[in-house]
Tab-separated table of C-alpha atoms in Angstrom:
chain	number	residue	atom	x	y	z
D	1	MET	CA	-28.810	49.498	101.658
D	2	THR	CA	-29.280	47.823	105.210
D	3	GLY	CA	-32.079	45.618	105.848
D	4	GLU	CA	-33.733	45.758	102.346
D	5	VAL	CA	-35.848	42.861	101.027
D	6	VAL	CA	-33.757	41.578	98.407
D	7	LEU	CA	-36.179	38.369	97.869
D	8	SER	CA	-39.425	36.861	98.965
D	9	ALA	CA	-41.831	34.319	98.992
D	10	ARG	CA	-45.427	35.517	98.402
D	11	ASN	CA	-48.039	33.053	99.168
D	12	VAL	CA	-45.884	30.093	98.484
D	13	SER	CA	-47.640	26.793	98.681
D	14	LYS	CA	-46.476	23.269	98.443
D	15	ILE	CA	-48.421	20.162	97.729
D	16	TYR	CA	-46.664	16.597	97.094
D	17	GLY	CA	-49.178	14.209	96.900
D	18	SER	CA	-51.908	14.349	100.245
D	19	THR	CA	-49.190	16.494	102.090
D	20	HIS	CA	-49.402	20.103	102.475
D	21	ALA	CA	-45.282	21.166	103.171
D	22	LEU	CA	-46.141	24.797	102.586
D	23	LYS	CA	-49.576	26.738	103.252
D	24	GLY	CA	-48.636	30.433	102.010
D	25	VAL	CA	-46.135	31.349	102.905
D	26	ASN	CA	-44.581	34.720	102.919
D	27	PHE	CA	-41.540	35.306	104.086
D	28	ASP	CA	-38.982	37.810	103.590
D	29	ILE	CA	-34.448	37.626	103.407
D	30	ARG	CA	-33.256	41.234	103.968
D	31	ARG	CA	-30.308	42.530	102.826
D	32	GLY	CA	-26.745	42.279	105.385
D	33	GLN	CA	-28.921	40.472	108.355
D	34	VAL	CA	-28.991	37.352	109.405
D	35	THR	CA	-33.078	35.651	109.406
D	36	THR	CA	-32.811	32.709	111.361
D	37	LEU	CA	-35.652	30.382	110.044
D	38	PHE	CA	-37.183	27.818	113.739
D	39	GLY	CA	-39.545	25.032	113.757
D	40	GLU	CA	-39.871	21.071	113.486
D	41	ASN	CA	-39.131	18.628	110.973
D	42	GLY	CA	-40.624	19.014	108.561
D	43	ALA	CA	-42.184	21.481	109.085
D	44	GLY	CA	-41.558	22.802	105.902
D	45	LYS	CA	-38.199	24.349	106.389
D	46	SER	CA	-36.268	22.242	103.700
D	47	THR	CA	-38.948	22.836	101.288
D	48	LEU	CA	-38.953	26.786	101.854
D	49	MET	CA	-35.117	26.434	100.861
D	50	LYS	CA	-35.809	24.779	98.413
D	51	ILE	CA	-38.132	26.779	96.428
D	52	LEU	CA	-35.930	30.005	97.444
D	53	SER	CA	-32.710	27.900	95.316
D	54	GLY	CA	-34.168	27.261	92.676
D	55	VAL	CA	-34.053	23.095	93.875
D	56	VAL	CA	-37.935	22.304	93.470
D	57	THR	CA	-40.592	24.608	92.623
D	58	PRO	CA	-43.992	25.902	94.308
D	59	SER	CA	-47.471	25.093	93.593
D	60	SER	CA	-48.514	28.033	93.956
D	61	GLY	CA	-47.510	31.923	94.479
D	62	GLU	CA	-45.032	33.741	93.034
D	63	ILE	CA	-40.826	34.660	94.489
D	64	LEU	CA	-39.779	37.741	94.259
D	65	LEU	CA	-36.195	39.306	93.835
D	66	HIS	CA	-35.553	42.532	94.670
D	67	ASN	CA	-39.034	43.336	93.959
D	68	GLU	CA	-39.786	41.927	90.718
D	69	PRO	CA	-41.342	38.423	90.158
D	70	LYS	CA	-38.534	35.394	89.537
D	71	THR	CA	-38.965	31.996	88.659
D	72	PHE	CA	-36.088	30.019	89.118
D	73	HIS	CA	-36.082	26.401	87.154
D	74	SER	CA	-32.680	25.620	88.467
D	75	THR	CA	-29.907	25.552	90.923
D	76	ASN	CA	-28.601	27.608	88.291
D	77	ASP	CA	-30.650	29.884	87.610
D	78	ALA	CA	-30.365	30.905	91.217
D	79	ARG	CA	-27.487	31.069	91.884
D	80	ALA	CA	-26.890	33.334	88.714
D	81	CYS	CA	-29.373	35.834	90.551
D	82	GLY	CA	-26.634	35.080	92.982
D	83	ILE	CA	-28.366	32.468	95.467
D	84	ALA	CA	-26.408	29.861	96.820
D	85	ILE	CA	-27.663	26.996	99.958
D	86	ILE	CA	-25.772	25.145	101.856
D	87	HIS	CA	-28.142	21.798	102.263
D	88	GLN	CA	-28.689	20.669	105.396
D	89	GLU	CA	-27.295	16.931	103.871
D	90	LEU	CA	-23.759	16.625	102.722
D	91	ASN	CA	-24.187	16.543	99.308
D	92	LEU	CA	-21.063	16.607	98.320
D	93	ALA	CA	-18.818	13.387	95.628
D	94	PRO	CA	-16.955	12.009	98.778
D	95	ASN	CA	-14.916	10.208	94.979
D	96	MET	CA	-13.482	13.183	94.587
D	97	ASN	CA	-10.610	15.937	96.253
D	98	VAL	CA	-11.777	19.049	98.033
D	99	ARG	CA	-10.506	20.707	94.491
D	100	ASP	CA	-12.473	19.461	92.519
D	101	ASN	CA	-15.960	19.943	94.482
D	102	LEU	CA	-15.654	23.039	95.286
D	103	PHE	CA	-15.880	23.748	91.846
D	104	ILE	CA	-17.195	20.974	89.768
D	105	GLY	CA	-19.590	22.146	87.175
D	106	ARG	CA	-17.908	26.307	87.058
D	107	GLU	CA	-14.432	24.723	86.182
D	108	ILE	CA	-11.863	28.146	85.868
D	109	MET	CA	-11.731	27.155	82.089
D	110	THR	CA	-8.442	28.918	79.937
D	111	ALA	CA	-7.764	28.797	76.428
D	112	THR	CA	-6.076	25.682	76.905
D	113	GLY	CA	-8.665	23.413	79.659
D	114	VAL	CA	-8.738	23.692	82.931
D	115	ASP	CA	-7.274	25.868	85.865
D	116	TYR	CA	-6.173	23.469	88.303
D	117	ALA	CA	-3.717	25.434	89.859
D	118	GLU	CA	-5.361	28.827	90.167
D	119	GLU	CA	-8.137	25.802	90.840
D	120	ALA	CA	-5.961	24.718	94.160
D	121	ARG	CA	-4.936	28.244	94.956
D	122	LEU	CA	-8.298	29.673	95.405
D	123	THR	CA	-9.266	26.320	97.494
D	124	ARG	CA	-6.338	27.307	99.930
D	125	GLU	CA	-7.942	30.155	101.043
D	126	LEU	CA	-11.241	29.539	101.663
D	127	MET	CA	-9.854	26.362	103.699
D	128	LEU	CA	-7.482	29.785	105.109
D	129	ALA	CA	-10.410	31.772	105.683
D	130	LEU	CA	-12.608	28.533	107.777
D	131	GLU	CA	-9.176	27.839	109.173
D	132	GLU	CA	-9.048	24.264	108.361
D	133	ASP	CA	-5.696	22.420	107.748
D	134	ILE	CA	-7.097	20.818	104.328
D	135	ASP	CA	-5.072	20.191	101.050
D	136	PRO	CA	-7.000	20.928	97.213
D	137	LEU	CA	-5.840	17.537	96.400
D	138	THR	CA	-7.433	15.678	99.986
D	139	PRO	CA	-10.416	12.939	98.757
D	140	VAL	CA	-13.479	14.153	99.947
D	141	GLU	CA	-13.998	10.594	101.153
D	142	SER	CA	-10.754	10.730	103.581
D	143	LEU	CA	-12.842	13.817	106.390
D	144	ARG	CA	-14.070	13.482	109.006
D	145	LEU	CA	-18.035	14.504	108.966
D	146	GLY	CA	-17.492	17.743	110.312
D	147	GLN	CA	-14.462	18.394	107.721
D	148	GLN	CA	-16.857	17.621	104.819
D	149	GLN	CA	-19.601	20.629	106.327
D	150	VAL	CA	-16.549	23.223	106.053
D	151	ILE	CA	-15.847	22.251	103.090
D	152	GLU	CA	-19.726	22.170	102.004
D	153	ILE	CA	-19.959	25.974	103.507
D	154	ALA	CA	-16.714	26.301	101.544
D	155	ARG	CA	-18.616	25.623	98.019
D	156	ALA	CA	-21.180	28.023	98.744
D	157	LEU	CA	-18.925	30.657	99.828
D	158	SER	CA	-16.969	30.809	96.513
D	159	VAL	CA	-19.473	31.777	94.025
D	160	ASN	CA	-20.006	34.673	95.879
D	161	ALA	CA	-23.264	34.535	96.836
D	162	GLN	CA	-25.356	37.898	97.972
D	163	ILE	CA	-28.133	35.665	98.942
D	164	LEU	CA	-26.705	32.692	100.830
D	165	ILE	CA	-28.870	29.914	102.675
D	166	MET	CA	-27.839	27.615	105.791
D	167	ASP	CA	-29.279	24.764	106.564
D	168	GLU	CA	-27.857	23.449	109.614
D	169	PRO	CA	-24.855	24.205	108.812
D	170	THR	CA	-23.833	23.522	112.563
D	171	SER	CA	-24.653	20.417	112.339
D	172	ALA	CA	-21.395	18.696	111.950
D	173	LEU	CA	-18.634	20.881	113.348
D	174	SER	CA	-17.069	21.206	116.719
D	175	ALA	CA	-17.718	24.228	118.685
D	176	VAL	CA	-14.369	25.858	117.836
D	177	GLU	CA	-15.365	25.270	113.770
D	178	VAL	CA	-18.696	27.120	115.108
D	179	GLU	CA	-17.110	30.389	116.442
D	180	VAL	CA	-15.187	30.456	112.688
D	181	LEU	CA	-18.345	30.231	110.862
D	182	PHE	CA	-19.900	32.401	113.661
D	183	LYS	CA	-17.187	35.272	112.233
D	184	ILE	CA	-16.607	34.190	108.812
D	185	ILE	CA	-20.817	35.376	109.258
D	186	ARG	CA	-20.992	37.988	110.983
D	187	ASP	CA	-17.889	40.023	107.747
D	188	LEU	CA	-20.527	38.938	105.563
D	189	THR	CA	-23.297	40.786	106.922
D	190	ALA	CA	-20.875	43.871	107.284
D	191	ARG	CA	-20.161	43.291	103.298
D	192	GLY	CA	-24.070	43.557	103.124
D	193	VAL	CA	-25.026	39.649	102.373
D	194	ALA	CA	-28.139	38.158	102.950
D	195	ILE	CA	-27.909	35.601	104.762
D	196	VAL	CA	-31.128	33.224	106.138
D	197	TYR	CA	-29.792	30.264	108.521
D	198	ILE	CA	-31.891	27.101	109.723
D	199	SER	CA	-30.550	25.328	113.309
D	200	HIS	CA	-32.091	23.048	115.989
D	201	HIS	CA	-29.517	24.591	118.509
D	202	LEU	CA	-31.635	27.721	119.344
D	203	GLU	CA	-29.064	28.748	121.437
D	204	GLU	CA	-26.880	28.331	118.773
D	205	ALA	CA	-28.668	31.106	116.352
D	206	LEU	CA	-29.553	32.708	119.024
D	207	GLU	CA	-26.348	34.405	118.816
D	208	ILE	CA	-26.214	35.481	115.324
D	209	THR	CA	-29.342	36.254	114.019
D	210	ASP	CA	-31.109	39.656	113.086
D	211	ARG	CA	-35.078	38.065	112.384
D	212	ALA	CA	-36.238	34.621	113.515
D	213	VAL	CA	-39.121	33.311	111.928
D	214	VAL	CA	-41.286	29.876	112.894
D	215	LEU	CA	-43.237	27.761	111.166
D	216	ARG	CA	-45.204	25.033	112.306
D	217	ASP	CA	-46.467	22.451	110.008
D	218	GLY	CA	-45.997	24.700	107.220
D	219	ALA	CA	-47.288	28.211	107.566
D	220	MET	CA	-45.427	30.579	109.055
D	221	THR	CA	-46.668	31.518	112.608
D	222	ALA	CA	-44.229	33.925	114.279
D	223	ALA	CA	-42.083	36.991	113.545
D	224	ALA	CA	-39.723	38.986	115.421
D	225	ASP	CA	-36.686	40.852	115.498
D	226	ARG	CA	-33.516	39.130	118.593
D	227	SER	CA	-34.279	42.293	120.834
D	228	GLU	CA	-37.597	40.339	121.328
D	229	ILE	CA	-36.970	36.510	121.651
D	230	ASP	CA	-35.204	34.522	123.937
D	231	LEU	CA	-35.886	30.868	123.821
D	232	ALA	CA	-38.471	30.148	125.573
D	233	TRP	CA	-40.077	32.979	123.360
D	234	ILE	CA	-38.700	30.202	120.166
D	235	VAL	CA	-39.917	27.190	121.931
D	236	ARG	CA	-43.016	28.134	122.964
D	237	ASN	CA	-44.176	28.672	118.569
D	238	MET	CA	-41.785	25.461	117.499
D	239	VAL	CA	-43.783	23.047	120.240
D	240	GLY	CA	-45.835	24.868	122.403
D	241	ASP	CA	-44.950	23.489	125.843
D	242	ARG	CA	-43.569	20.115	124.436
D	243	PHE	CA	-40.193	20.952	125.841
D	244	ASP	CA	-39.133	18.682	127.773
D	245	LEU	CA	-35.830	16.113	126.764
D	246	GLY	CA	-36.629	13.341	129.503
D	247	SER	CA	-34.851	12.490	132.185
D	248	PRO	CA	-33.873	8.949	133.300
D	249	PRO	CA	-35.870	6.428	133.975
D	250	GLN	CA	-36.755	4.685	137.170
D	251	GLY	CA	-38.827	2.711	138.410
D	252	TYR	CA	-37.475	-0.821	138.004
D	253	GLU	CA	-34.662	-3.201	138.661
D	254	MET	CA	-31.580	-3.683	136.161
D	255	GLY	CA	-30.805	-6.036	134.618
D	256	GLU	CA	-26.324	-7.845	134.382
D	257	VAL	CA	-23.826	-6.458	132.171
D	258	ALA	CA	-24.787	-6.425	128.582
D	259	LEU	CA	-22.097	-5.282	127.136
D	260	GLU	CA	-18.669	-4.830	128.387
D	261	VAL	CA	-15.242	-2.952	126.916
D	262	ARG	CA	-11.693	-4.644	127.572
D	263	ASP	CA	-8.969	-2.874	127.739
D	264	LEU	CA	-10.079	-0.877	123.697
D	265	THR	CA	-7.199	0.878	121.515
D	266	VAL	CA	-7.640	2.404	117.986
D	267	ILE	CA	-4.707	3.176	116.269
D	268	GLY	CA	-5.522	5.443	113.947
D	269	THR	CA	-3.192	7.503	111.396
D	270	GLY	CA	0.372	8.124	111.681
D	271	GLY	CA	-0.126	5.516	114.945
D	272	ILE	CA	-2.550	8.048	116.902
D	273	ARG	CA	-4.311	6.411	119.921
D	274	LEU	CA	-7.759	7.531	119.013
D	275	VAL	CA	-9.091	5.691	122.145
D	276	ASP	CA	-6.387	4.983	124.103
D	277	ASN	CA	-6.823	0.529	126.648
D	278	LEU	CA	-10.755	1.975	127.481
D	279	SER	CA	-13.029	-0.585	129.812
D	280	LEU	CA	-16.322	0.440	130.202
D	281	SER	CA	-19.757	-2.510	131.480
D	282	VAL	CA	-23.280	-1.316	130.425
D	283	LYS	CA	-25.858	-2.921	132.268
D	284	ALA	CA	-29.643	-4.264	130.745
D	285	GLY	CA	-31.676	-1.721	130.869
D	286	GLU	CA	-29.743	0.877	132.100
D	287	ILE	CA	-28.950	4.431	129.739
D	288	VAL	CA	-24.985	5.322	128.917
D	289	CYS	CA	-24.175	8.883	127.999
D	290	ILE	CA	-20.613	9.582	126.355
D	291	TYR	CA	-20.680	13.199	125.893
D	292	GLY	CA	-16.137	14.741	124.876
D	293	LEU	CA	-15.259	17.277	121.932
D	294	MET	CA	-14.780	16.334	118.460
D	295	GLY	CA	-11.791	14.238	118.335
D	296	ALA	CA	-12.665	12.530	121.950
D	297	GLY	CA	-12.494	9.319	120.542
D	298	ARG	CA	-16.297	8.399	120.746
D	299	THR	CA	-17.194	7.615	116.886
D	300	GLU	CA	-13.712	5.319	116.501
D	301	LEU	CA	-14.826	4.455	120.102
D	302	MET	CA	-19.141	3.573	118.946
D	303	GLU	CA	-17.083	1.446	115.798
D	304	SER	CA	-14.936	-0.423	117.042
D	305	ILE	CA	-17.353	-2.402	119.677
D	306	ALA	CA	-19.724	-2.108	116.643
D	307	GLY	CA	-17.391	-4.061	114.507
D	308	ARG	CA	-16.600	-1.416	111.781
D	309	LEU	CA	-12.859	-0.886	112.435
D	310	SER	CA	-10.037	-2.355	112.106
D	311	GLY	CA	-6.652	-1.807	113.655
D	312	SER	CA	-8.486	-2.211	117.122
D	313	HIS	CA	-7.160	-4.414	119.871
D	314	GLY	CA	-8.826	-5.476	123.170
D	315	GLU	CA	-12.398	-7.274	123.714
D	316	ILE	CA	-15.789	-6.792	122.984
D	317	LEU	CA	-18.177	-8.904	124.845
D	318	LEU	CA	-22.198	-8.762	125.466
D	319	LYS	CA	-23.896	-11.381	127.853
D	320	GLY	CA	-21.141	-12.520	128.900
D	321	ASN	CA	-19.417	-13.599	125.850
D	322	SER	CA	-17.049	-12.052	123.575
D	323	VAL	CA	-17.723	-11.081	119.774
D	324	THR	CA	-14.512	-10.085	119.478
D	325	GLY	CA	-13.831	-10.892	115.122
D	326	LEU	CA	-17.146	-11.388	114.189
D	327	SER	CA	-18.129	-9.049	111.359
D	328	ILE	CA	-21.294	-6.425	111.855
D	329	GLY	CA	-23.697	-9.013	110.446
D	330	GLU	CA	-22.686	-11.710	113.094
D	331	ARG	CA	-22.992	-9.306	116.221
D	332	ILE	CA	-25.849	-7.848	115.135
D	333	GLU	CA	-27.343	-11.642	115.090
D	334	GLN	CA	-25.838	-11.127	119.129
D	335	GLY	CA	-27.553	-8.657	119.570
D	336	LEU	CA	-25.495	-6.158	119.199
D	337	ALA	CA	-26.651	-2.693	116.648
D	338	LEU	CA	-25.122	0.792	115.863
D	339	VAL	CA	-26.520	4.039	115.195
D	340	PRO	CA	-24.314	5.814	112.995
D	341	GLU	CA	-23.226	9.288	112.733
D	342	ASP	CA	-23.988	9.565	109.616
D	343	ARG	CA	-27.873	8.259	108.334
D	344	GLN	CA	-26.992	9.841	105.320
D	345	ARG	CA	-23.865	7.791	104.016
D	346	ASP	CA	-23.917	4.530	106.438
D	347	GLY	CA	-27.763	5.054	107.859
D	348	LEU	CA	-29.595	4.507	104.204
D	349	VAL	CA	-30.539	3.370	100.935
D	350	GLN	CA	-31.166	5.997	98.988
D	351	THR	CA	-33.004	3.899	96.331
D	352	MET	CA	-35.106	2.499	98.660
D	353	THR	CA	-38.203	3.091	100.133
D	354	VAL	CA	-39.077	3.702	103.935
D	355	GLY	CA	-40.692	0.009	104.544
D	356	GLU	CA	-37.306	-2.131	102.950
D	357	ASN	CA	-35.756	0.799	104.654
D	358	LEU	CA	-36.913	-0.326	107.864
D	359	THR	CA	-36.544	-4.052	107.059
D	360	LEU	CA	-33.054	-4.163	105.213
D	361	ALA	CA	-31.215	-5.335	109.310
D	362	SER	CA	-34.306	-7.524	110.133
D	363	ILE	CA	-34.717	-9.144	106.641
D	364	GLY	CA	-34.305	-12.828	107.701
D	365	GLU	CA	-38.276	-12.409	109.254
D	366	PHE	CA	-39.768	-12.671	106.535
D	367	ILE	CA	-38.028	-14.685	104.734
D	368	ARG	CA	-37.753	-18.937	104.376
D	369	GLY	CA	-35.158	-20.247	102.213
D	370	LEU	CA	-36.214	-18.565	98.861
D	371	ILE	CA	-40.034	-17.467	99.571
D	372	MET	CA	-40.733	-13.761	100.461
D	373	SER	CA	-43.767	-13.137	103.040
D	374	PRO	CA	-44.577	-10.033	101.899
D	375	ARG	CA	-47.547	-10.238	103.957
D	376	ARG	CA	-45.290	-10.311	106.932
D	377	GLU	CA	-42.663	-7.944	105.685
D	378	LYS	CA	-45.465	-5.601	106.146
D	379	GLU	CA	-46.429	-6.483	108.900
D	380	LEU	CA	-43.146	-5.985	111.225
D	381	VAL	CA	-42.966	-1.969	108.817
D	382	LYS	CA	-46.291	-1.140	110.032
D	383	GLU	CA	-44.646	-1.919	113.909
D	384	ALA	CA	-41.795	-0.384	113.214
D	385	ILE	CA	-43.920	2.705	112.210
D	386	ARG	CA	-45.655	2.920	114.676
D	387	ASN	CA	-42.804	1.888	117.471
D	388	VAL	CA	-40.630	4.588	117.025
D	389	THR	CA	-43.655	7.286	115.886
D	390	VAL	CA	-42.179	8.158	111.746
D	391	LYS	CA	-44.620	10.725	110.470
D	392	THR	CA	-44.576	9.329	107.095
D	393	SER	CA	-47.376	8.704	104.283
D	394	GLY	CA	-46.907	4.763	104.599
D	395	GLY	CA	-44.488	2.149	104.258
D	396	GLU	CA	-44.251	3.083	100.095
D	397	ALA	CA	-43.052	6.411	100.990
D	398	ALA	CA	-39.133	7.563	99.219
D	399	ILE	CA	-37.241	7.408	102.332
D	400	GLY	CA	-35.656	11.474	100.321
D	401	SER	CA	-39.576	11.824	101.661
D	402	LEU	CA	-39.497	11.927	104.652
D	403	SER	CA	-38.133	15.426	107.184
D	404	GLY	CA	-33.954	14.254	108.763
D	405	GLY	CA	-35.778	13.815	111.931
D	406	ASN	CA	-38.202	11.250	110.649
D	407	GLN	CA	-35.276	10.220	108.525
D	408	GLN	CA	-33.530	9.426	111.789
D	409	LYS	CA	-36.464	7.206	113.689
D	410	VAL	CA	-35.839	5.176	110.280
D	411	VAL	CA	-32.653	4.714	111.256
D	412	ILE	CA	-33.582	3.323	115.352
D	413	GLY	CA	-36.319	2.269	113.902
D	414	LYS	CA	-34.619	-0.202	111.873
D	415	MET	CA	-32.017	-1.222	114.343
D	416	LEU	CA	-35.052	-2.005	116.937
D	417	ALA	CA	-36.595	-4.063	114.678
D	418	THR	CA	-33.646	-6.492	114.567
D	419	HIS	CA	-34.124	-6.563	118.889
D	420	PRO	CA	-31.166	-6.604	119.588
D	421	SER	CA	-29.668	-6.174	123.497
D	422	VAL	CA	-27.722	-3.207	122.899
D	423	ILE	CA	-28.037	-0.351	120.717
D	424	LEU	CA	-25.434	2.182	120.039
D	425	LEU	CA	-26.666	5.787	118.935
D	426	ASP	CA	-24.343	7.929	117.755
D	427	GLU	CA	-25.524	11.624	117.836
D	428	PRO	CA	-29.172	10.201	118.030
D	429	SER	CA	-29.829	13.736	117.870
D	430	ARG	CA	-27.816	15.478	114.771
D	431	GLY	CA	-30.321	17.101	112.642
D	432	ILE	CA	-33.331	16.460	114.046
D	433	ASP	CA	-35.745	19.423	116.398
D	434	ILE	CA	-36.139	19.850	120.044
D	435	GLY	CA	-39.489	17.970	119.320
D	436	ALA	CA	-38.482	15.159	117.255
D	437	LYS	CA	-35.501	14.769	120.124
D	438	ALA	CA	-37.310	14.363	123.293
D	439	GLU	CA	-39.242	11.808	120.724
D	440	VAL	CA	-35.933	9.863	120.943
D	441	PHE	CA	-34.884	10.001	123.576
D	442	ARG	CA	-38.272	9.836	125.268
D	443	LEU	CA	-37.866	6.149	123.395
D	444	LEU	CA	-34.546	4.847	124.135
D	445	ALA	CA	-36.089	5.479	128.189
D	446	GLU	CA	-39.139	2.727	126.818
D	447	LYS	CA	-36.326	0.831	125.402
D	448	ALA	CA	-34.595	1.036	129.135
D	449	ARG	CA	-37.513	0.009	131.005
D	450	GLU	CA	-37.511	-2.838	128.701
D	451	GLY	CA	-34.686	-4.385	129.073
D	452	LEU	CA	-32.158	-2.758	126.546
D	453	ALA	CA	-29.030	-1.062	127.200
D	454	VAL	CA	-28.662	2.195	125.632
D	455	ILE	CA	-25.120	3.253	125.013
D	456	TYR	CA	-25.125	7.333	122.732
D	457	SER	CA	-22.867	10.178	122.789
D	458	THR	CA	-23.559	13.613	122.211
D	459	SER	CA	-21.300	16.970	122.048
D	460	GLU	CA	-24.216	18.137	123.552
D	461	VAL	CA	-23.734	18.720	126.631
D	462	GLY	CA	-27.485	18.957	127.726
D	463	GLU	CA	-28.143	15.996	126.461
D	464	CYS	CA	-25.982	13.808	128.356
D	465	LEU	CA	-28.285	15.463	131.200
D	466	SER	CA	-32.112	13.682	129.828
D	467	VAL	CA	-32.236	10.208	130.030
D	468	ALA	CA	-28.912	8.873	130.606
D	469	HIS	CA	-28.674	7.415	133.863
D	470	ARG	CA	-24.255	8.094	133.883
D	471	ILE	CA	-22.331	10.602	131.430
D	472	VAL	CA	-19.068	8.643	130.737
D	473	VAL	CA	-16.605	11.621	129.900
D	474	MET	CA	-14.675	10.971	126.967
D	475	HIS	CA	-11.257	13.567	126.308
D	476	LYS	CA	-8.271	12.571	123.751
D	477	GLY	CA	-9.251	8.812	123.888
D	478	HIS	CA	-9.444	8.347	127.555
D	479	ILE	CA	-12.397	8.315	129.918
D	480	SER	CA	-11.701	11.460	132.261
D	481	ALA	CA	-15.069	11.352	134.429
D	482	ILE	CA	-17.940	9.167	134.912
D	483	PHE	CA	-20.910	11.032	136.607
D	484	ASP	CA	-24.446	9.933	137.773
D	485	SER	CA	-27.555	11.880	136.694
D	486	SER	CA	-26.571	15.400	139.230
D	487	VAL	CA	-23.847	15.994	137.711
D	488	SER	CA	-23.672	20.133	137.011
D	489	LYS	CA	-23.114	20.765	133.247
D	490	GLU	CA	-19.786	23.130	134.271
D	491	ARG	CA	-18.361	19.463	135.462
D	492	ILE	CA	-18.804	17.510	132.757
D	493	MET	CA	-17.728	19.994	130.293
D	494	ALA	CA	-14.433	20.803	132.561
D	495	ALA	CA	-14.125	16.866	132.857
D	496	SER	CA	-13.864	17.050	128.838
D	497	GLY	CA	-10.750	19.717	128.616
D	498	GLU	CA	-13.689	22.136	126.624
D	499	SER	CA	-12.936	26.404	128.733
D	500	LEU	CA	-15.778	27.427	130.163
D	501	VAL	CA	-16.387	31.296	130.285
D	502	ALA	CA	-17.295	33.147	132.699
């Protein structure tokens, strides 16, 4: 029956060394309902979900499945009990195609081997349900990030789970893709599927939730039904009164033009102009936000300026000097740094420690000839951790031990350690909570006051009106409008081509 508790955590704790990730948490998942879990990065949300899905085991406490104690030794154990999870960070094999990613480890077998035709048929059905025109044989590495997120969702849906955990499922999705996902969620709950939903998009989560639970510093601080909560309730229980993304920094003179883009064009597959004859200039000390919907050309613009994309035409000038034709490393040496959209794939090395990741782009500062200075490296690591306020036990900690928000700070800290004059940040708040967002934007404002030219992109209109002095709106590869910080959300959205519903 709808509302029946199907999976529970009772007094669950998880300890990693000196870190208490969870502290005696009690959590219920109910049939046919969406239970939304809110909390800052590092609050323990992902840890709790990993315990419930068999990824890790609790240090103490117990898991009850249909009111019976249950121990999961692996995700296979949990999956056999009807529990599936969509992880916050994508867990796909990029060198394999979509079909094989969906059925890896649970191939459909016949007497003569794998039934690839049936797997492809089921893959097409899932793509149709998710309203994505993706061929089953398409290599995953050729898909954009949002499409890869859809594949991750499709894989979870393909196991016909009765308990589905969604950890940041919409972090890379467009507004249209989110609508499709919400339709699927409503269909699933109508069939009795229990869903746990984690998202840092608070308004979005309110739209889909039936019940909300808040974690803070590893402990449950609040729980209530949808009818009893609003945005203010969530924020208050998550971070107190710290919900402030800031305002454009004032009280200083901006410098000369630090970055100039002249007639930039980026050609994509089939000759499509992803960025079309775009020109833009940014001064030292200025913060510029690039806003646009999925496919507007924001990422292509950022990556082309940073030297990551081939096939682009136009000229890039840094402090009046052309860097067109220079490699990524050479542009970094000249003072141009990029924080990429996909921190896991492009921003971090998962086998390295926090400290090694922080100093990777500035390794020349502690190497003289063939001699490395461990003392200087440790100094740089401590300085970077302090500058970007990374919550970690130290530079020796594994990068995977950090929350998503703190991993993002490491990527930003790594690029700031190169002492850039211009920094580009592609969706810097993707997958991080409101507290971490505020810290990131405060950091950008502080660096702008010191003379750094900052350009960040976002698909969240609210973030445009935080610290940006100017908002540049893109639509289908063009600049469709440029506004100052006094503009309304409605005008920004209209300029992007987004339809407004009254």
